[in-house]
Amino acid sequence: MNLRLEEKIGQMIGVGFTGLEAPDYLLRWLAEGRVGTIILFGRNVSTPEQVAALTQQCHAAAKYPLLVAIDQEGGMVARLRQGFTESPGAMALGAAGSEALAARVSEVLGKELRALGINWDLAPVVDITHNIDNRSVGTRSLGSDAGRVSRLAAAEVRGFQSAGIAATAKH
């Protein structure tokens, strides 16, 4: 694929937007190859059907394969709520301590994301709990033991990948 410099730069840019439908300017940017990633937030989500239609529209408009990202960690950070699968958060998975369970939960989430046209999950969180009262981490952490957090997070990544979803170990 021979991309012009502007298109190469565009493929490294991710954007969000307001509303339940893709704005015309965004569809134009996608068609021109000026954007490579769409990031969905709660403000873009209503029903499974609406999200699927939105992502389908964006994929269809895109000149190049499109990344569609969302924060779907499970637990308290889930952009997909009503009408979508609820899953345990990281603290619950950490307490269970099962790599198989962590992988399975992520695989289930990943299959749902994939069915909606989303191919990148901004999860799992790999922060290590050192202060449970830290509002930015708290229940989003798999625990306080670095080895255990590493194993469980790797299992989550494998689960997402088995469903065809890119994962992001974050924070």
JSON list of C-alpha atoms in Angstrom, two decimals:
[
{"chain": "A", "resi": 1, "resn": "MET", "atom": "CA", "xyz": [0.00, 0.00, 0.00]},
{"chain": "A", "resi": 2, "resn": "ASN", "atom": "CA", "xyz": [1.49, 3.31, -1.07]},
{"chain": "A", "resi": 3, "resn": "LEU", "atom": "CA", "xyz": [0.22, 6.01, 1.21]},
{"chain": "A", "resi": 4, "resn": "ARG", "atom": "CA", "xyz": [0.91, 9.67, 0.83]},
{"chain": "A", "resi": 5, "resn": "LEU", "atom": "CA", "xyz": [2.60, 11.36, 3.81]},
{"chain": "A", "resi": 6, "resn": "GLU", "atom": "CA", "xyz": [-0.72, 12.92, 4.88]},
{"chain": "A", "resi": 7, "resn": "GLU", "atom": "CA", "xyz": [-2.37, 9.48, 4.85]},
{"chain": "A", "resi": 8, "resn": "LYS", "atom": "CA", "xyz": [0.49, 7.92, 6.85]},
{"chain": "A", "resi": 9, "resn": "ILE", "atom": "CA", "xyz": [0.07, 10.61, 9.47]},
{"chain": "A", "resi": 10, "resn": "GLY", "atom": "CA", "xyz": [-3.71, 10.20, 9.38]},
{"chain": "A", "resi": 11, "resn": "GLN", "atom": "CA", "xyz": [-3.43, 6.48, 10.11]},
{"chain": "A", "resi": 12, "resn": "MET", "atom": "CA", "xyz": [-1.70, 7.39, 13.39]},
{"chain": "A", "resi": 13, "resn": "ILE", "atom": "CA", "xyz": [-4.51, 9.70, 14.50]},
{"chain": "A", "resi": 14, "resn": "GLY", "atom": "CA", "xyz": [-7.41, 8.61, 16.67]},
{"chain": "A", "resi": 15, "resn": "VAL", "atom": "CA", "xyz": [-10.45, 10.79, 17.26]},
{"chain": "A", "resi": 16, "resn": "GLY", "atom": "CA", "xyz": [-13.61, 10.80, 19.30]},
{"chain": "A", "resi": 17, "resn": "PHE", "atom": "CA", "xyz": [-16.80, 12.70, 18.61]},
{"chain": "A", "resi": 18, "resn": "THR", "atom": "CA", "xyz": [-20.06, 13.66, 20.29]},
{"chain": "A", "resi": 19, "resn": "GLY", "atom": "CA", "xyz": [-23.31, 11.89, 19.51]},
{"chain": "A", "resi": 20, "resn": "LEU", "atom": "CA", "xyz": [-24.76, 8.54, 18.52]},
{"chain": "A", "resi": 21, "resn": "GLU", "atom": "CA", "xyz": [-24.06, 9.00, 14.80]},
{"chain": "A", "resi": 22, "resn": "ALA", "atom": "CA", "xyz": [-20.84, 9.72, 12.97]},
{"chain": "A", "resi": 23, "resn": "PRO", "atom": "CA", "xyz": [-20.72, 13.37, 11.93]},
{"chain": "A", "resi": 24, "resn": "ASP", "atom": "CA", "xyz": [-20.31, 14.12, 8.21]},
{"chain": "A", "resi": 25, "resn": "TYR", "atom": "CA", "xyz": [-16.85, 15.62, 8.73]},
{"chain": "A", "resi": 26, "resn": "LEU", "atom": "CA", "xyz": [-15.67, 12.40, 10.36]},
{"chain": "A", "resi": 27, "resn": "LEU", "atom": "CA", "xyz": [-16.98, 10.23, 7.53]},
{"chain": "A", "resi": 28, "resn": "ARG", "atom": "CA", "xyz": [-15.20, 12.56, 5.10]},
{"chain": "A", "resi": 29, "resn": "TRP", "atom": "CA", "xyz": [-11.94, 12.29, 7.06]},
{"chain": "A", "resi": 30, "resn": "LEU", "atom": "CA", "xyz": [-12.25, 8.49, 7.05]},
{"chain": "A", "resi": 31, "resn": "ALA", "atom": "CA", "xyz": [-12.86, 8.44, 3.29]},
{"chain": "A", "resi": 32, "resn": "GLU", "atom": "CA", "xyz": [-9.83, 10.67, 2.73]},
{"chain": "A", "resi": 33, "resn": "GLY", "atom": "CA", "xyz": [-7.58, 8.50, 4.92]},
{"chain": "A", "resi": 34, "resn": "ARG", "atom": "CA", "xyz": [-7.05, 11.35, 7.39]},
{"chain": "A", "resi": 35, "resn": "VAL", "atom": "CA", "xyz": [-8.03, 9.28, 10.46]},
{"chain": "A", "resi": 36, "resn": "GLY", "atom": "CA", "xyz": [-7.02, 5.73, 11.35]},
{"chain": "A", "resi": 37, "resn": "THR", "atom": "CA", "xyz": [-8.80, 5.21, 14.67]},
{"chain": "A", "resi": 38, "resn": "ILE", "atom": "CA", "xyz": [-12.21, 6.06, 16.08]},
{"chain": "A", "resi": 39, "resn": "ILE", "atom": "CA", "xyz": [-12.52, 6.06, 19.87]},
{"chain": "A", "resi": 40, "resn": "LEU", "atom": "CA", "xyz": [-16.00, 5.41, 21.22]},
{"chain": "A", "resi": 41, "resn": "PHE", "atom": "CA", "xyz": [-17.10, 6.84, 24.56]},
{"chain": "A", "resi": 42, "resn": "GLY", "atom": "CA", "xyz": [-20.28, 6.50, 26.60]},
{"chain": "A", "resi": 43, "resn": "ARG", "atom": "CA", "xyz": [-21.66, 9.50, 24.70]},
{"chain": "A", "resi": 44, "resn": "ASN", "atom": "CA", "xyz": [-21.58, 7.38, 21.52]},
{"chain": "A", "resi": 45, "resn": "VAL", "atom": "CA", "xyz": [-23.42, 4.37, 22.94]},
{"chain": "A", "resi": 46, "resn": "SER", "atom": "CA", "xyz": [-27.13, 3.66, 23.22]},
{"chain": "A", "resi": 47, "resn": "THR", "atom": "CA", "xyz": [-28.09, 0.14, 22.17]},
{"chain": "A", "resi": 48, "resn": "PRO", "atom": "CA", "xyz": [-26.18, -2.78, 20.64]},
{"chain": "A", "resi": 49, "resn": "GLU", "atom": "CA", "xyz": [-27.96, -2.14, 17.32]},
{"chain": "A", "resi": 50, "resn": "GLN", "atom": "CA", "xyz": [-27.01, 1.54, 17.34]},
{"chain": "A", "resi": 51, "resn": "VAL", "atom": "CA", "xyz": [-23.34, 0.80, 18.08]},
{"chain": "A", "resi": 52, "resn": "ALA", "atom": "CA", "xyz": [-23.21, -1.86, 15.36]},
{"chain": "A", "resi": 53, "resn": "ALA", "atom": "CA", "xyz": [-24.76, 0.55, 12.83]},
{"chain": "A", "resi": 54, "resn": "LEU", "atom": "CA", "xyz": [-22.34, 3.31, 13.85]},
{"chain": "A", "resi": 55, "resn": "THR", "atom": "CA", "xyz": [-19.23, 1.15, 13.53]},
{"chain": "A", "resi": 56, "resn": "GLN", "atom": "CA", "xyz": [-20.47, -0.35, 10.25]},
{"chain": "A", "resi": 57, "resn": "GLN", "atom": "CA", "xyz": [-20.93, 3.15, 8.85]},
{"chain": "A", "resi": 58, "resn": "CYS", "atom": "CA", "xyz": [-17.42, 4.15, 9.92]},
{"chain": "A", "resi": 59, "resn": "HIS", "atom": "CA", "xyz": [-15.81, 0.97, 8.58]},
{"chain": "A", "resi": 60, "resn": "ALA", "atom": "CA", "xyz": [-17.65, 1.39, 5.26]},
{"chain": "A", "resi": 61, "resn": "ALA", "atom": "CA", "xyz": [-16.53, 5.02, 4.94]},
{"chain": "A", "resi": 62, "resn": "ALA", "atom": "CA", "xyz": [-12.87, 4.33, 5.72]},
{"chain": "A", "resi": 63, "resn": "LYS", "atom": "CA", "xyz": [-10.38, 4.33, 2.88]},
{"chain": "A", "resi": 64, "resn": "TYR", "atom": "CA", "xyz": [-8.10, 2.02, 4.89]},
{"chain": "A", "resi": 65, "resn": "PRO", "atom": "CA", "xyz": [-8.78, -0.65, 7.54]},
{"chain": "A", "resi": 66, "resn": "LEU", "atom": "CA", "xyz": [-10.09, 1.17, 10.60]},
{"chain": "A", "resi": 67, "resn": "LEU", "atom": "CA", "xyz": [-9.37, 0.68, 14.27]},
{"chain": "A", "resi": 68, "resn": "VAL", "atom": "CA", "xyz": [-12.42, 1.22, 16.46]},
{"chain": "A", "resi": 69, "resn": "ALA", "atom": "CA", "xyz": [-11.48, 1.49, 20.13]},
{"chain": "A", "resi": 70, "resn": "ILE", "atom": "CA", "xyz": [-13.43, 1.57, 23.38]},
{"chain": "A", "resi": 71, "resn": "ASP", "atom": "CA", "xyz": [-12.79, 1.30, 27.14]},
{"chain": "A", "resi": 72, "resn": "GLN", "atom": "CA", "xyz": [-14.49, -1.96, 28.07]},
{"chain": "A", "resi": 73, "resn": "GLU", "atom": "CA", "xyz": [-12.50, -3.10, 31.11]},
{"chain": "A", "resi": 74, "resn": "GLY", "atom": "CA", "xyz": [-15.44, -4.64, 32.89]},
{"chain": "A", "resi": 75, "resn": "GLY", "atom": "CA", "xyz": [-16.64, -3.65, 36.33]},
{"chain": "A", "resi": 76, "resn": "MET", "atom": "CA", "xyz": [-16.88, 0.08, 36.91]},
{"chain": "A", "resi": 77, "resn": "VAL", "atom": "CA", "xyz": [-15.26, 1.08, 33.60]},
{"chain": "A", "resi": 78, "resn": "ALA", "atom": "CA", "xyz": [-17.48, -0.15, 30.83]},
{"chain": "A", "resi": 79, "resn": "ARG", "atom": "CA", "xyz": [-18.73, 2.11, 28.07]},
{"chain": "A", "resi": 80, "resn": "LEU", "atom": "CA", "xyz": [-21.15, -0.58, 26.94]},
{"chain": "A", "resi": 81, "resn": "ARG", "atom": "CA", "xyz": [-23.76, -0.99, 29.70]},
{"chain": "A", "resi": 82, "resn": "GLN", "atom": "CA", "xyz": [-27.50, -1.36, 29.14]},
{"chain": "A", "resi": 83, "resn": "GLY", "atom": "CA", "xyz": [-28.19, -4.20, 26.74]},
{"chain": "A", "resi": 84, "resn": "PHE", "atom": "CA", "xyz": [-24.60, -5.38, 26.85]},
{"chain": "A", "resi": 85, "resn": "THR", "atom": "CA", "xyz": [-22.82, -8.11, 28.80]},
{"chain": "A", "resi": 86, "resn": "GLU", "atom": "CA", "xyz": [-21.90, -7.14, 32.37]},
{"chain": "A", "resi": 87, "resn": "SER", "atom": "CA", "xyz": [-18.61, -8.59, 33.53]},
{"chain": "A", "resi": 88, "resn": "PRO", "atom": "CA", "xyz": [-16.65, -8.64, 36.75]},
{"chain": "A", "resi": 89, "resn": "GLY", "atom": "CA", "xyz": [-14.10, -5.94, 37.24]},
{"chain": "A", "resi": 90, "resn": "ALA", "atom": "CA", "xyz": [-10.39, -6.39, 37.75]},
{"chain": "A", "resi": 91, "resn": "MET", "atom": "CA", "xyz": [-10.59, -6.55, 41.54]},
{"chain": "A", "resi": 92, "resn": "ALA", "atom": "CA", "xyz": [-13.02, -9.50, 41.34]},
{"chain": "A", "resi": 93, "resn": "LEU", "atom": "CA", "xyz": [-10.87, -11.27, 38.75]},
{"chain": "A", "resi": 94, "resn": "GLY", "atom": "CA", "xyz": [-7.80, -10.63, 40.90]},
{"chain": "A", "resi": 95, "resn": "ALA", "atom": "CA", "xyz": [-9.54, -12.07, 43.96]},
{"chain": "A", "resi": 96, "resn": "ALA", "atom": "CA", "xyz": [-10.48, -15.18, 41.99]},
{"chain": "A", "resi": 97, "resn": "GLY", "atom": "CA", "xyz": [-6.85, -15.50, 40.89]},
{"chain": "A", "resi": 98, "resn": "SER", "atom": "CA", "xyz": [-7.71, -17.69, 37.92]},
{"chain": "A", "resi": 99, "resn": "GLU", "atom": "CA", "xyz": [-5.92, -17.08, 34.64]},
{"chain": "A", "resi": 100, "resn": "ALA", "atom": "CA", "xyz": [-8.49, -19.28, 32.89]},
{"chain": "A", "resi": 101, "resn": "LEU", "atom": "CA", "xyz": [-11.33, -17.15, 34.24]},
{"chain": "A", "resi": 102, "resn": "ALA", "atom": "CA", "xyz": [-9.58, -13.89, 33.33]},
{"chain": "A", "resi": 103, "resn": "ALA", "atom": "CA", "xyz": [-9.00, -15.15, 29.79]},
{"chain": "A", "resi": 104, "resn": "ARG", "atom": "CA", "xyz": [-12.58, -16.41, 29.44]},
{"chain": "A", "resi": 105, "resn": "VAL", "atom": "CA", "xyz": [-14.14, -13.15, 30.66]},
{"chain": "A", "resi": 106, "resn": "SER", "atom": "CA", "xyz": [-12.01, -11.17, 28.20]},
{"chain": "A", "resi": 107, "resn": "GLU", "atom": "CA", "xyz": [-12.84, -13.57, 25.40]},
{"chain": "A", "resi": 108, "resn": "VAL", "atom": "CA", "xyz": [-16.58, -13.11, 26.04]},
{"chain": "A", "resi": 109, "resn": "LEU", "atom": "CA", "xyz": [-16.17, -9.32, 26.10]},
{"chain": "A", "resi": 110, "resn": "GLY", "atom": "CA", "xyz": [-14.03, -9.53, 22.97]},
{"chain": "A", "resi": 111, "resn": "LYS", "atom": "CA", "xyz": [-16.60, -11.58, 21.06]},
{"chain": "A", "resi": 112, "resn": "GLU", "atom": "CA", "xyz": [-19.26, -9.01, 21.87]},
{"chain": "A", "resi": 113, "resn": "LEU", "atom": "CA", "xyz": [-16.99, -6.15, 20.81]},
{"chain": "A", "resi": 114, "resn": "ARG", "atom": "CA", "xyz": [-16.14, -7.92, 17.56]},
{"chain": "A", "resi": 115, "resn": "ALA", "atom": "CA", "xyz": [-19.83, -8.51, 16.80]},
{"chain": "A", "resi": 116, "resn": "LEU", "atom": "CA", "xyz": [-20.38, -4.76, 17.20]},
{"chain": "A", "resi": 117, "resn": "GLY", "atom": "CA", "xyz": [-17.57, -3.84, 14.80]},
{"chain": "A", "resi": 118, "resn": "ILE", "atom": "CA", "xyz": [-15.14, -2.80, 17.56]},
{"chain": "A", "resi": 119, "resn": "ASN", "atom": "CA", "xyz": [-11.65, -4.26, 17.15]},
{"chain": "A", "resi": 120, "resn": "TRP", "atom": "CA", "xyz": [-9.57, -2.63, 19.89]},
{"chain": "A", "resi": 121, "resn": "ASP", "atom": "CA", "xyz": [-10.23, -2.65, 23.65]},
{"chain": "A", "resi": 122, "resn": "LEU", "atom": "CA", "xyz": [-8.40, -0.16, 25.83]},
{"chain": "A", "resi": 123, "resn": "ALA", "atom": "CA", "xyz": [-7.94, -2.82, 28.51]},
{"chain": "A", "resi": 124, "resn": "PRO", "atom": "CA", "xyz": [-6.66, -4.43, 30.70]},
{"chain": "A", "resi": 125, "resn": "VAL", "atom": "CA", "xyz": [-5.44, -2.16, 33.46]},
{"chain": "A", "resi": 126, "resn": "VAL", "atom": "CA", "xyz": [-2.07, -3.35, 34.75]},
{"chain": "A", "resi": 127, "resn": "ASP", "atom": "CA", "xyz": [-1.72, -0.95, 37.68]},
{"chain": "A", "resi": 128, "resn": "ILE", "atom": "CA", "xyz": [-0.66, -2.56, 40.93]},
{"chain": "A", "resi": 129, "resn": "THR", "atom": "CA", "xyz": [-2.77, -1.68, 43.96]},
{"chain": "A", "resi": 130, "resn": "HIS", "atom": "CA", "xyz": [-0.78, 0.14, 46.59]},
{"chain": "A", "resi": 131, "resn": "ASN", "atom": "CA", "xyz": [-3.58, 2.30, 47.94]},
{"chain": "A", "resi": 132, "resn": "ILE", "atom": "CA", "xyz": [-7.14, 0.97, 47.60]},
{"chain": "A", "resi": 133, "resn": "ASP", "atom": "CA", "xyz": [-8.48, 4.51, 48.12]},
{"chain": "A", "resi": 134, "resn": "ASN", "atom": "CA", "xyz": [-6.75, 5.75, 44.95]},
{"chain": "A", "resi": 135, "resn": "ARG", "atom": "CA", "xyz": [-9.78, 6.70, 42.84]},
{"chain": "A", "resi": 136, "resn": "SER", "atom": "CA", "xyz": [-7.96, 6.33, 39.52]},
{"chain": "A", "resi": 137, "resn": "VAL", "atom": "CA", "xyz": [-7.05, 2.70, 40.23]},
{"chain": "A", "resi": 138, "resn": "GLY", "atom": "CA", "xyz": [-8.99, 1.21, 43.16]},
{"chain": "A", "resi": 139, "resn": "THR", "atom": "CA", "xyz": [-11.17, -1.64, 41.92]},
{"chain": "A", "resi": 140, "resn": "ARG", "atom": "CA", "xyz": [-9.66, -1.37, 38.43]},
{"chain": "A", "resi": 141, "resn": "SER", "atom": "CA", "xyz": [-6.52, -3.19, 39.60]},
{"chain": "A", "resi": 142, "resn": "LEU", "atom": "CA", "xyz": [-6.01, -6.95, 39.53]},
{"chain": "A", "resi": 143, "resn": "GLY", "atom": "CA", "xyz": [-4.21, -6.76, 42.88]},
{"chain": "A", "resi": 144, "resn": "SER", "atom": "CA", "xyz": [-1.13, -5.81, 44.84]},
{"chain": "A", "resi": 145, "resn": "ASP", "atom": "CA", "xyz": [1.23, -8.62, 43.79]},
{"chain": "A", "resi": 146, "resn": "ALA", "atom": "CA", "xyz": [3.14, -7.72, 40.62]},
{"chain": "A", "resi": 147, "resn": "GLY", "atom": "CA", "xyz": [3.57, -11.33, 39.52]},
{"chain": "A", "resi": 148, "resn": "ARG", "atom": "CA", "xyz": [-0.10, -12.14, 39.92]},
{"chain": "A", "resi": 149, "resn": "VAL", "atom": "CA", "xyz": [-1.18, -8.93, 38.17]},
{"chain": "A", "resi": 150, "resn": "SER", "atom": "CA", "xyz": [1.18, -9.75, 35.28]},
{"chain": "A", "resi": 151, "resn": "ARG", "atom": "CA", "xyz": [-0.15, -13.29, 34.88]},
{"chain": "A", "resi": 152, "resn": "LEU", "atom": "CA", "xyz": [-3.81, -12.27, 35.05]},
{"chain": "A", "resi": 153, "resn": "ALA", "atom": "CA", "xyz": [-3.35, -9.30, 32.70]},
{"chain": "A", "resi": 154, "resn": "ALA", "atom": "CA", "xyz": [-1.53, -11.52, 30.20]},
{"chain": "A", "resi": 155, "resn": "ALA", "atom": "CA", "xyz": [-4.45, -13.95, 30.41]},
{"chain": "A", "resi": 156, "resn": "GLU", "atom": "CA", "xyz": [-6.88, -11.10, 29.73]},
{"chain": "A", "resi": 157, "resn": "VAL", "atom": "CA", "xyz": [-4.86, -10.07, 26.67]},
{"chain": "A", "resi": 158, "resn": "ARG", "atom": "CA", "xyz": [-4.91, -13.67, 25.40]},
{"chain": "A", "resi": 159, "resn": "GLY", "atom": "CA", "xyz": [-8.69, -13.74, 25.86]},
{"chain": "A", "resi": 160, "resn": "PHE", "atom": "CA", "xyz": [-9.19, -10.56, 23.86]},
{"chain": "A", "resi": 161, "resn": "GLN", "atom": "CA", "xyz": [-6.81, -11.75, 21.16]},
{"chain": "A", "resi": 162, "resn": "SER", "atom": "CA", "xyz": [-8.58, -15.11, 20.88]},
{"chain": "A", "resi": 163, "resn": "ALA", "atom": "CA", "xyz": [-11.71, -13.13, 19.99]},
{"chain": "A", "resi": 164, "resn": "GLY", "atom": "CA", "xyz": [-9.85, -11.08, 17.37]},
{"chain": "A", "resi": 165, "resn": "ILE", "atom": "CA", "xyz": [-9.59, -7.95, 19.50]},
{"chain": "A", "resi": 166, "resn": "ALA", "atom": "CA", "xyz": [-6.44, -5.90, 20.04]},
{"chain": "A", "resi": 167, "resn": "ALA", "atom": "CA", "xyz": [-5.82, -5.21, 23.73]},
{"chain": "A", "resi": 168, "resn": "THR", "atom": "CA", "xyz": [-3.95, -2.43, 25.48]},
{"chain": "A", "resi": 169, "resn": "ALA", "atom": "CA", "xyz": [-2.17, -2.97, 28.78]},
{"chain": "A", "resi": 170, "resn": "LYS", "atom": "CA", "xyz": [-2.62, 0.51, 30.21]},
{"chain": "A", "resi": 171, "resn": "HIS", "atom": "CA", "xyz": [-1.60, 2.98, 32.88]}
]
